[in-house]
Amino acid sequence: SFMMKKPASSIVKESFALALIGLFIYLFIFIDFGDFQIDAPKAFLNLNTIFLSIVLEAIPFILLGVFVSALIQSFVSEEMIQRFLPKNAIIALFPAALLGIIFPVCECAIVPIVRRLIKKGMPLHVGIVFLVAAPILNPVVFASTYYAFQSSKEIVYGRMGLAFVVSILVGFVVYLLFKNRDQLKWTREELVGRSAGAEPGKGVNKFKETLFHASDEFFEMGKYLILGAFIASVFQTFLDRSMLAELGSSDFLSPAIMMAFAYILSLCSEADAFVAASFGGTFTAGSLLAFLVFGPMVDLKNTIMLFAFFRVKFVAAFIGIVTAAVYVSVLVYQQFIL
C-alpha cells in the first residue's frame, strides 16, 4: 500500500462530522431533556428508538473492524498472504476461505485487496474465495453476530458454517468455468499507479496511513450503516405486519426476499447482524441466514466496485453463482438442520 495525500475538502468534511458526533455525545451525556415536551406521533418515536438502538449497538464493532482492516492495509503485504497458499488449485480453496480468521477485512475494503492479490499472481478462484469468505469468516463479525443473536446461537454458527461451505462452492465453480484466465480490467493509469506505489513507504508514515485509512473507512461504512438502520427502522415501523408475516413465514420465498433486501441495503458485515436481529420475530431463521450470508458476499456497493475492476461477463457470472449457492445452501440447511 502507499501513502495518499488527503484533499483539504475531505479533511474539512471529516472534521465537521467529528464535531457533530462530539456535539451529539455532549448533549446525550450532559443535557437533561426531561423538561422538553416533544409532540410527535408514536410511530415516529418508535422509528427513532429502533434506529438509534441499531446504530449504537453496531458502532463499537464498526470501529474495531475499520481499525483492524486499516492495520492490515498498511502493514501486511500481499506476498505474505500469497506465500502461505498451497499450489494445488483445489486444496488452495480451504486456506483461502480461512484467511478471514486472521485477516478480518470488511467487504467495503475486500474488492481492491483481492484485485491486488490477483495482479500479484494469486489464482482467480482463490482470490474469489477470499473475496466472499473474509467479510464473514472473521472474529469481528463472529463477535457482532454472537452479540446480536445471544438467544439464537444456531444463527451464529449457521452463518459461519454456511459462509465456509458457500465460499468453497463458489470458488470451485469459478475454477471450473474460468480456470485461471485473466478477468481483470487493466488500464494504463492503474499500471502507472501500481509501479508508483511499488516502493515501500517510510515506517513512520505507516501509522499515519493507518489512521487515514481507518477514518476514511469509518465514514464510508458509517453512511451505509445509518442508511441501512434507517430503512430497517422504517420497514419495522410502517410496513403492514400481516403481509410481512405472510411473506416471512414461507420457507422458500422468505430467503429470496431477505437476500434481495441484503443486496439493496449494502450493510457492512460488522453491523448487519443487528439489522437482521431486528427482523427476528417476523422472518424465518433460514431467511435471516440468507440475509447474513448473501449481503457480505454480494451487495449493491461491492457490485459497483466489481464492475469497475473485473470484466462484465465475469461479474454477472459471479453474482449468479453466489446467488444460487447461497439460496440452495440455505434451503438445504433449513430442511435438514434448523
mmCIF file of C-alpha atoms in Angstrom:
data_model
loop_
_atom_site.group_PDB
_atom_site.id
_atom_site.type_symbol
_atom_site.label_atom_id
_atom_site.label_comp_id
_atom_site.label_asym_id
_atom_site.label_seq_id
_atom_site.Cartn_x
_atom_site.Cartn_y
_atom_site.Cartn_z
ATOM 1 C CA SER A 1 0.000 0.000 0.000
ATOM 2 C CA PHE A 2 1.082 3.537 -0.498
ATOM 3 C CA MET A 3 0.630 6.871 1.133
ATOM 4 C CA MET A 4 -2.102 9.100 -0.271
ATOM 5 C CA LYS A 5 -2.471 12.796 0.475
ATOM 6 C CA LYS A 6 -5.919 13.684 1.722
ATOM 7 C CA PRO A 7 -7.547 16.664 -0.021
ATOM 8 C CA ALA A 8 -8.446 19.672 2.118
ATOM 9 C CA SER A 9 -12.170 19.219 1.379
ATOM 10 C CA SER A 10 -12.034 15.673 2.790
ATOM 11 C CA ILE A 11 -10.338 16.873 5.985
ATOM 12 C CA VAL A 12 -12.951 19.649 6.421
ATOM 13 C CA LYS A 13 -15.835 17.188 5.930
ATOM 14 C CA GLU A 14 -14.362 14.708 8.389
ATOM 15 C CA SER A 15 -13.694 17.448 10.968
ATOM 16 C CA PHE A 16 -17.293 18.642 10.608
ATOM 17 C CA ALA A 17 -18.598 15.089 11.030
ATOM 18 C CA LEU A 18 -16.419 14.538 14.116
ATOM 19 C CA ALA A 19 -17.686 17.836 15.574
ATOM 20 C CA LEU A 20 -21.287 16.718 15.067
ATOM 21 C CA ILE A 21 -20.552 13.371 16.742
ATOM 22 C CA GLY A 22 -18.896 15.232 19.655
ATOM 23 C CA LEU A 23 -21.919 17.524 19.989
ATOM 24 C CA PHE A 24 -24.274 14.534 19.968
ATOM 25 C CA ILE A 25 -22.272 12.804 22.725
ATOM 26 C CA TYR A 26 -22.138 16.026 24.800
ATOM 27 C CA LEU A 27 -25.902 16.558 24.546
ATOM 28 C CA PHE A 28 -26.561 12.907 25.284
ATOM 29 C CA ILE A 29 -24.433 12.933 28.486
ATOM 30 C CA PHE A 30 -24.874 16.429 29.932
ATOM 31 C CA ILE A 31 -28.240 17.811 28.787
ATOM 32 C CA ASP A 32 -31.446 16.753 30.523
ATOM 33 C CA PHE A 33 -34.276 16.595 28.027
ATOM 34 C CA GLY A 34 -36.859 15.777 30.683
ATOM 35 C CA ASP A 35 -38.302 19.291 30.567
ATOM 36 C CA PHE A 36 -38.788 19.251 26.805
ATOM 37 C CA GLN A 37 -42.161 18.041 25.587
ATOM 38 C CA ILE A 38 -41.964 16.657 22.074
ATOM 39 C CA ASP A 39 -45.346 16.308 20.406
ATOM 40 C CA ALA A 40 -44.675 13.667 17.785
ATOM 41 C CA PRO A 41 -46.672 10.683 16.533
ATOM 42 C CA LYS A 42 -45.944 7.459 18.384
ATOM 43 C CA ALA A 43 -44.824 5.757 15.163
ATOM 44 C CA PHE A 44 -42.030 8.298 14.656
ATOM 45 C CA LEU A 45 -40.828 7.929 18.250
ATOM 46 C CA ASN A 46 -40.820 4.156 17.750
ATOM 47 C CA LEU A 47 -38.857 4.571 14.497
ATOM 48 C CA ASN A 48 -36.327 6.763 16.310
ATOM 49 C CA THR A 49 -35.901 4.210 19.111
ATOM 50 C CA ILE A 50 -35.324 1.304 16.697
ATOM 51 C CA PHE A 51 -32.944 3.385 14.553
ATOM 52 C CA LEU A 52 -30.788 4.540 17.486
ATOM 53 C CA SER A 53 -30.653 1.051 19.028
ATOM 54 C CA ILE A 54 -29.333 -0.462 15.775
ATOM 55 C CA VAL A 55 -26.748 2.311 15.246
ATOM 56 C CA LEU A 56 -25.461 2.462 18.832
ATOM 57 C CA GLU A 57 -25.114 -1.330 19.093
ATOM 58 C CA ALA A 58 -23.202 -1.545 15.829
ATOM 59 C CA ILE A 59 -20.748 1.372 16.189
ATOM 60 C CA PRO A 60 -18.228 -0.397 18.526
ATOM 61 C CA PHE A 61 -17.891 -3.267 16.036
ATOM 62 C CA ILE A 62 -17.555 -0.826 13.138
ATOM 63 C CA LEU A 63 -14.715 0.974 14.937
ATOM 64 C CA LEU A 64 -12.925 -2.290 15.742
ATOM 65 C CA GLY A 65 -13.374 -3.556 12.195
ATOM 66 C CA VAL A 66 -12.057 -0.437 10.457
ATOM 67 C CA PHE A 67 -9.028 -0.228 12.731
ATOM 68 C CA VAL A 68 -8.042 -3.880 12.173
ATOM 69 C CA SER A 69 -8.689 -3.501 8.447
ATOM 70 C CA ALA A 70 -6.516 -0.360 8.341
ATOM 71 C CA LEU A 71 -3.661 -2.139 10.148
ATOM 72 C CA ILE A 72 -3.776 -4.956 7.591
ATOM 73 C CA GLN A 73 -3.928 -2.492 4.713
ATOM 74 C CA SER A 74 -0.800 -0.718 5.983
ATOM 75 C CA PHE A 75 1.381 -3.459 7.487
ATOM 76 C CA VAL A 76 0.569 -6.753 5.706
ATOM 77 C CA SER A 77 1.869 -7.277 2.186
ATOM 78 C CA GLU A 78 0.030 -9.327 -0.421
ATOM 79 C CA GLU A 79 3.142 -11.502 -0.835
ATOM 80 C CA MET A 80 2.868 -12.596 2.804
ATOM 81 C CA ILE A 81 -0.652 -13.941 2.155
ATOM 82 C CA GLN A 82 0.299 -15.492 -1.181
ATOM 83 C CA ARG A 83 3.302 -17.312 0.307
ATOM 84 C CA PHE A 84 1.103 -19.468 2.543
ATOM 85 C CA LEU A 85 -1.330 -20.674 -0.151
ATOM 86 C CA PRO A 86 -0.890 -24.266 -1.463
ATOM 87 C CA LYS A 87 -0.045 -24.699 -5.143
ATOM 88 C CA ASN A 88 -2.830 -27.258 -5.739
ATOM 89 C CA ALA A 89 -5.859 -25.427 -7.189
ATOM 90 C CA ILE A 90 -8.499 -27.319 -5.156
ATOM 91 C CA ILE A 91 -6.593 -27.604 -1.862
ATOM 92 C CA ALA A 92 -5.864 -23.838 -2.002
ATOM 93 C CA LEU A 93 -9.624 -23.130 -1.677
ATOM 94 C CA PHE A 94 -9.687 -24.128 2.003
ATOM 95 C CA PRO A 95 -6.951 -21.895 3.447
ATOM 96 C CA ALA A 96 -8.283 -19.029 1.282
ATOM 97 C CA ALA A 97 -11.667 -19.385 2.998
ATOM 98 C CA LEU A 98 -9.964 -19.325 6.402
ATOM 99 C CA LEU A 99 -7.783 -16.270 5.647
ATOM 100 C CA GLY A 100 -10.547 -14.081 7.055
ATOM 101 C CA ILE A 101 -9.952 -15.527 10.509
ATOM 102 C CA ILE A 102 -6.506 -13.929 10.642
ATOM 103 C CA PHE A 103 -7.236 -11.062 8.220
ATOM 104 C CA PRO A 104 -10.635 -9.626 9.188
ATOM 105 C CA VAL A 105 -11.363 -7.311 6.246
ATOM 106 C CA CYS A 106 -14.839 -5.870 5.737
ATOM 107 C CA GLU A 107 -16.457 -6.211 2.300
ATOM 108 C CA CYS A 108 -16.063 -2.439 1.998
ATOM 109 C CA ALA A 109 -12.293 -2.951 1.503
ATOM 110 C CA ILE A 110 -12.013 -6.516 0.196
ATOM 111 C CA VAL A 111 -12.565 -5.910 -3.562
ATOM 112 C CA PRO A 112 -9.469 -3.725 -4.161
ATOM 113 C CA ILE A 113 -7.395 -6.015 -1.921
ATOM 114 C CA VAL A 114 -8.382 -9.117 -3.908
ATOM 115 C CA ARG A 115 -7.688 -7.282 -7.154
ATOM 116 C CA ARG A 116 -4.164 -6.515 -5.944
ATOM 117 C CA LEU A 117 -3.658 -10.136 -4.855
ATOM 118 C CA ILE A 118 -4.743 -11.439 -8.277
ATOM 119 C CA LYS A 119 -2.473 -8.941 -10.050
ATOM 120 C CA LYS A 120 0.413 -10.236 -7.951
ATOM 121 C CA GLY A 121 -0.220 -13.833 -9.006
ATOM 122 C CA MET A 122 -2.953 -15.256 -6.791
ATOM 123 C CA PRO A 123 -5.190 -17.596 -8.870
ATOM 124 C CA LEU A 124 -8.574 -16.082 -9.773
ATOM 125 C CA HIS A 125 -10.682 -18.709 -7.998
ATOM 126 C CA VAL A 126 -8.602 -18.470 -4.805
ATOM 127 C CA GLY A 127 -8.989 -14.689 -4.783
ATOM 128 C CA ILE A 128 -12.760 -15.080 -5.204
ATOM 129 C CA VAL A 129 -12.951 -17.443 -2.212
ATOM 130 C CA PHE A 130 -11.134 -14.834 -0.118
ATOM 131 C CA LEU A 131 -13.465 -12.147 -1.535
ATOM 132 C CA VAL A 132 -16.652 -13.887 -0.378
ATOM 133 C CA ALA A 133 -15.363 -15.558 2.811
ATOM 134 C CA ALA A 134 -13.266 -12.889 4.537
ATOM 135 C CA PRO A 135 -16.119 -10.425 5.227
ATOM 136 C CA ILE A 136 -17.951 -13.147 7.234
ATOM 137 C CA LEU A 137 -15.360 -15.647 8.497
ATOM 138 C CA ASN A 138 -13.530 -13.303 10.828
ATOM 139 C CA PRO A 139 -13.505 -12.739 14.596
ATOM 140 C CA VAL A 140 -15.098 -9.274 14.462
ATOM 141 C CA VAL A 141 -18.149 -10.481 12.512
ATOM 142 C CA PHE A 142 -18.422 -13.590 14.700
ATOM 143 C CA ALA A 143 -18.413 -11.388 17.821
ATOM 144 C CA SER A 144 -21.032 -8.972 16.468
ATOM 145 C CA THR A 145 -23.273 -11.842 15.297
ATOM 146 C CA TYR A 146 -22.868 -13.611 18.654
ATOM 147 C CA TYR A 147 -23.802 -10.406 20.470
ATOM 148 C CA ALA A 148 -26.810 -9.681 18.215
ATOM 149 C CA PHE A 149 -28.168 -13.266 18.420
ATOM 150 C CA GLN A 150 -27.389 -14.197 22.027
ATOM 151 C CA SER A 151 -30.607 -16.203 22.305
ATOM 152 C CA SER A 152 -30.270 -17.860 18.873
ATOM 153 C CA LYS A 153 -26.854 -19.494 18.729
ATOM 154 C CA GLU A 154 -27.925 -21.642 15.751
ATOM 155 C CA ILE A 155 -27.946 -18.436 13.664
ATOM 156 C CA VAL A 156 -24.407 -17.571 14.801
ATOM 157 C CA TYR A 157 -22.844 -20.951 13.999
ATOM 158 C CA GLY A 158 -25.078 -21.447 10.946
ATOM 159 C CA ARG A 159 -23.780 -18.199 9.475
ATOM 160 C CA MET A 160 -20.146 -19.230 9.885
ATOM 161 C CA GLY A 161 -20.704 -22.774 8.611
ATOM 162 C CA LEU A 162 -22.751 -21.731 5.591
ATOM 163 C CA ALA A 163 -20.274 -18.973 4.706
ATOM 164 C CA PHE A 164 -17.425 -21.505 4.680
ATOM 165 C CA VAL A 165 -19.337 -24.044 2.552
ATOM 166 C CA VAL A 166 -20.686 -21.432 0.115
ATOM 167 C CA SER A 167 -17.265 -19.780 -0.360
ATOM 168 C CA ILE A 168 -15.652 -23.141 -1.214
ATOM 169 C CA LEU A 169 -18.527 -23.946 -3.584
ATOM 170 C CA VAL A 170 -18.306 -20.552 -5.312
ATOM 171 C CA GLY A 171 -14.524 -20.852 -5.715
ATOM 172 C CA PHE A 172 -14.840 -24.370 -7.164
ATOM 173 C CA VAL A 173 -17.479 -23.321 -9.731
ATOM 174 C CA VAL A 174 -15.424 -20.240 -10.714
ATOM 175 C CA TYR A 175 -12.412 -22.554 -11.217
ATOM 176 C CA LEU A 176 -14.468 -24.903 -13.440
ATOM 177 C CA LEU A 177 -15.844 -22.046 -15.551
ATOM 178 C CA PHE A 178 -12.869 -19.685 -15.801
ATOM 179 C CA LYS A 179 -9.814 -21.729 -14.716
ATOM 180 C CA ASN A 180 -7.100 -19.092 -14.109
ATOM 181 C CA ARG A 181 -7.890 -16.876 -17.115
ATOM 182 C CA ASP A 182 -7.410 -13.171 -16.511
ATOM 183 C CA GLN A 183 -10.740 -11.468 -15.768
ATOM 184 C CA LEU A 184 -9.381 -8.134 -14.542
ATOM 185 C CA LYS A 185 -9.690 -4.788 -16.296
ATOM 186 C CA TRP A 186 -6.245 -3.284 -16.863
ATOM 187 C CA THR A 187 -5.814 0.410 -17.562
ATOM 188 C CA ARG A 188 -2.719 2.495 -18.201
ATOM 189 C CA GLU A 189 -3.480 4.611 -15.124
ATOM 190 C CA GLU A 190 -3.627 1.523 -12.904
ATOM 191 C CA LEU A 191 -0.319 0.251 -14.226
ATOM 192 C CA VAL A 192 1.338 3.631 -13.650
ATOM 193 C CA GLY A 193 -0.176 3.870 -10.164
ATOM 194 C CA ARG A 194 0.900 0.345 -9.367
ATOM 195 C CA SER A 195 4.512 0.984 -10.357
ATOM 196 C CA ALA A 196 4.480 4.260 -8.438
ATOM 197 C CA GLY A 197 3.145 2.504 -5.369
ATOM 198 C CA ALA A 198 5.606 -0.348 -5.529
ATOM 199 C CA GLU A 199 8.143 1.435 -3.370
ATOM 200 C CA PRO A 200 7.639 0.640 0.282
ATOM 201 C CA GLY A 201 6.651 3.651 2.408
ATOM 202 C CA LYS A 202 8.625 5.001 5.332
ATOM 203 C CA GLY A 203 7.877 3.194 8.573
ATOM 204 C CA VAL A 204 6.881 6.381 10.360
ATOM 205 C CA ASN A 205 4.258 7.104 7.691
ATOM 206 C CA LYS A 206 2.641 3.696 8.088
ATOM 207 C CA PHE A 207 0.914 4.872 11.271
ATOM 208 C CA LYS A 208 -0.416 7.987 9.560
ATOM 209 C CA GLU A 209 -1.613 5.857 6.663
ATOM 210 C CA THR A 210 -3.363 3.512 9.106
ATOM 211 C CA LEU A 211 -5.204 6.406 10.765
ATOM 212 C CA PHE A 212 -6.160 7.966 7.423
ATOM 213 C CA HIS A 213 -7.432 4.641 6.094
ATOM 214 C CA ALA A 214 -9.372 3.911 9.308
ATOM 215 C CA SER A 215 -11.054 7.337 9.301
ATOM 216 C CA ASP A 216 -11.919 7.055 5.595
ATOM 217 C CA GLU A 217 -13.376 3.596 6.054
ATOM 218 C CA PHE A 218 -15.300 4.580 9.197
ATOM 219 C CA PHE A 219 -17.101 7.422 7.417
ATOM 220 C CA GLU A 220 -17.571 5.300 4.286
ATOM 221 C CA MET A 221 -19.135 2.446 6.256
ATOM 222 C CA GLY A 222 -20.928 4.761 8.669
ATOM 223 C CA LYS A 223 -23.144 6.282 5.997
ATOM 224 C CA TYR A 224 -24.194 2.832 4.754
ATOM 225 C CA LEU A 225 -24.873 1.717 8.328
ATOM 226 C CA ILE A 226 -27.029 4.796 9.035
ATOM 227 C CA LEU A 227 -28.929 4.369 5.767
ATOM 228 C CA GLY A 228 -29.453 0.663 6.419
ATOM 229 C CA ALA A 229 -30.539 1.223 10.017
ATOM 230 C CA PHE A 230 -32.979 3.938 8.918
ATOM 231 C CA ILE A 231 -34.518 1.769 6.172
ATOM 232 C CA ALA A 232 -34.766 -1.166 8.590
ATOM 233 C CA SER A 233 -36.445 1.022 11.244
ATOM 234 C CA VAL A 234 -38.907 2.425 8.658
ATOM 235 C CA PHE A 235 -39.522 -1.147 7.492
ATOM 236 C CA GLN A 236 -40.232 -2.287 11.057
ATOM 237 C CA THR A 237 -42.391 0.712 11.960
ATOM 238 C CA PHE A 238 -44.639 1.283 8.953
ATOM 239 C CA LEU A 239 -44.865 -1.943 6.939
ATOM 240 C CA ASP A 240 -48.057 -3.955 7.225
ATOM 241 C CA ARG A 241 -47.154 -6.655 9.748
ATOM 242 C CA SER A 242 -49.726 -9.169 8.497
ATOM 243 C CA MET A 243 -48.324 -9.020 4.941
ATOM 244 C CA LEU A 244 -44.765 -9.185 6.267
ATOM 245 C CA ALA A 245 -45.571 -12.192 8.467
ATOM 246 C CA GLU A 246 -47.131 -13.981 5.499
ATOM 247 C CA LEU A 247 -44.055 -13.373 3.329
ATOM 248 C CA GLY A 248 -41.618 -14.059 6.154
ATOM 249 C CA SER A 249 -43.081 -17.406 7.132
ATOM 250 C CA SER A 250 -42.543 -19.002 3.704
ATOM 251 C CA ASP A 251 -39.546 -21.341 3.758
ATOM 252 C CA PHE A 252 -38.991 -20.882 0.012
ATOM 253 C CA LEU A 253 -39.927 -17.217 -0.530
ATOM 254 C CA SER A 254 -38.553 -15.514 2.589
ATOM 255 C CA PRO A 255 -34.846 -16.379 1.969
ATOM 256 C CA ALA A 256 -35.094 -14.825 -1.517
ATOM 257 C CA ILE A 257 -36.779 -11.688 -0.095
ATOM 258 C CA MET A 258 -34.120 -11.260 2.572
ATOM 259 C CA MET A 259 -31.322 -11.807 0.032
ATOM 260 C CA ALA A 260 -32.783 -9.015 -2.109
ATOM 261 C CA PHE A 261 -33.092 -6.842 0.996
ATOM 262 C CA ALA A 262 -29.441 -7.514 1.932
ATOM 263 C CA TYR A 263 -28.328 -6.605 -1.592
ATOM 264 C CA ILE A 264 -30.140 -3.251 -1.568
ATOM 265 C CA LEU A 265 -29.185 -2.248 1.983
ATOM 266 C CA SER A 266 -25.447 -2.857 1.375
ATOM 267 C CA LEU A 267 -24.719 -3.060 5.105
ATOM 268 C CA CYS A 268 -21.250 -3.607 6.496
ATOM 269 C CA SER A 269 -20.740 -7.205 7.644
ATOM 270 C CA GLU A 270 -19.662 -5.964 11.078
ATOM 271 C CA ALA A 271 -23.082 -4.343 11.599
ATOM 272 C CA ASP A 272 -25.608 -6.340 9.564
ATOM 273 C CA ALA A 273 -26.315 -8.820 12.373
ATOM 274 C CA PHE A 274 -28.023 -6.066 14.377
ATOM 275 C CA VAL A 275 -30.326 -5.223 11.474
ATOM 276 C CA ALA A 276 -31.067 -8.922 10.908
ATOM 277 C CA ALA A 277 -31.837 -9.400 14.616
ATOM 278 C CA SER A 278 -34.490 -6.665 14.400
ATOM 279 C CA PHE A 279 -36.386 -8.913 11.938
ATOM 280 C CA GLY A 280 -36.057 -11.969 14.179
ATOM 281 C CA GLY A 281 -39.718 -12.164 15.185
ATOM 282 C CA THR A 282 -41.014 -11.822 11.637
ATOM 283 C CA PHE A 283 -38.783 -13.836 9.305
ATOM 284 C CA THR A 284 -37.706 -17.480 9.488
ATOM 285 C CA ALA A 285 -34.259 -18.445 10.792
ATOM 286 C CA GLY A 286 -33.357 -19.629 7.273
ATOM 287 C CA SER A 287 -34.193 -16.259 5.735
ATOM 288 C CA LEU A 288 -32.133 -14.447 8.393
ATOM 289 C CA LEU A 289 -29.198 -16.720 7.497
ATOM 290 C CA ALA A 290 -29.715 -15.923 3.797
ATOM 291 C CA PHE A 291 -29.537 -12.205 4.684
ATOM 292 C CA LEU A 292 -26.401 -12.661 6.799
ATOM 293 C CA VAL A 293 -24.524 -14.827 4.277
ATOM 294 C CA PHE A 294 -25.545 -13.188 0.992
ATOM 295 C CA GLY A 295 -25.189 -9.496 1.942
ATOM 296 C CA PRO A 296 -21.434 -9.531 2.734
ATOM 297 C CA MET A 297 -20.712 -11.583 -0.401
ATOM 298 C CA VAL A 298 -22.698 -9.533 -2.927
ATOM 299 C CA ASP A 299 -24.371 -6.174 -2.397
ATOM 300 C CA LEU A 300 -25.075 -3.002 -4.334
ATOM 301 C CA LYS A 301 -21.898 -1.146 -3.398
ATOM 302 C CA ASN A 302 -19.461 -4.004 -3.995
ATOM 303 C CA THR A 303 -21.204 -4.825 -7.298
ATOM 304 C CA ILE A 304 -20.290 -1.320 -8.491
ATOM 305 C CA MET A 305 -16.675 -1.924 -7.423
ATOM 306 C CA LEU A 306 -16.600 -5.353 -9.087
ATOM 307 C CA PHE A 307 -17.777 -3.879 -12.396
ATOM 308 C CA ALA A 308 -15.035 -1.255 -12.080
ATOM 309 C CA PHE A 309 -12.248 -3.825 -11.568
ATOM 310 C CA PHE A 310 -13.424 -7.018 -13.365
ATOM 311 C CA ARG A 311 -14.851 -7.854 -16.775
ATOM 312 C CA VAL A 312 -18.626 -7.527 -17.103
ATOM 313 C CA LYS A 313 -19.307 -11.162 -18.084
ATOM 314 C CA PHE A 314 -17.275 -12.419 -15.143
ATOM 315 C CA VAL A 315 -19.096 -10.171 -12.643
ATOM 316 C CA ALA A 316 -22.508 -11.270 -13.983
ATOM 317 C CA ALA A 317 -21.497 -14.941 -13.712
ATOM 318 C CA PHE A 318 -20.032 -14.398 -10.236
ATOM 319 C CA ILE A 319 -23.236 -12.774 -8.919
ATOM 320 C CA GLY A 320 -25.316 -15.598 -10.397
ATOM 321 C CA ILE A 321 -23.077 -18.276 -8.852
ATOM 322 C CA VAL A 322 -23.149 -16.655 -5.381
ATOM 323 C CA THR A 323 -26.936 -16.122 -5.506
ATOM 324 C CA ALA A 324 -27.641 -19.735 -6.486
ATOM 325 C CA ALA A 325 -25.122 -21.153 -3.978
ATOM 326 C CA VAL A 326 -26.495 -19.156 -1.034
ATOM 327 C CA TYR A 327 -30.169 -19.824 -1.838
ATOM 328 C CA VAL A 328 -29.736 -23.582 -2.365
ATOM 329 C CA SER A 329 -27.460 -23.916 0.697
ATOM 330 C CA VAL A 330 -29.997 -22.116 2.916
ATOM 331 C CA LEU A 331 -32.854 -24.308 1.654
ATOM 332 C CA VAL A 332 -30.836 -27.452 2.382
ATOM 333 C CA TYR A 333 -29.733 -26.121 5.785
ATOM 334 C CA GLN A 334 -33.229 -25.218 6.963
ATOM 335 C CA GLN A 335 -34.609 -28.511 5.630
ATOM 336 C CA PHE A 336 -32.156 -30.781 7.429
ATOM 337 C CA ILE A 337 -30.606 -28.806 10.305
ATOM 338 C CA LEU A 338 -32.862 -25.978 11.546
#
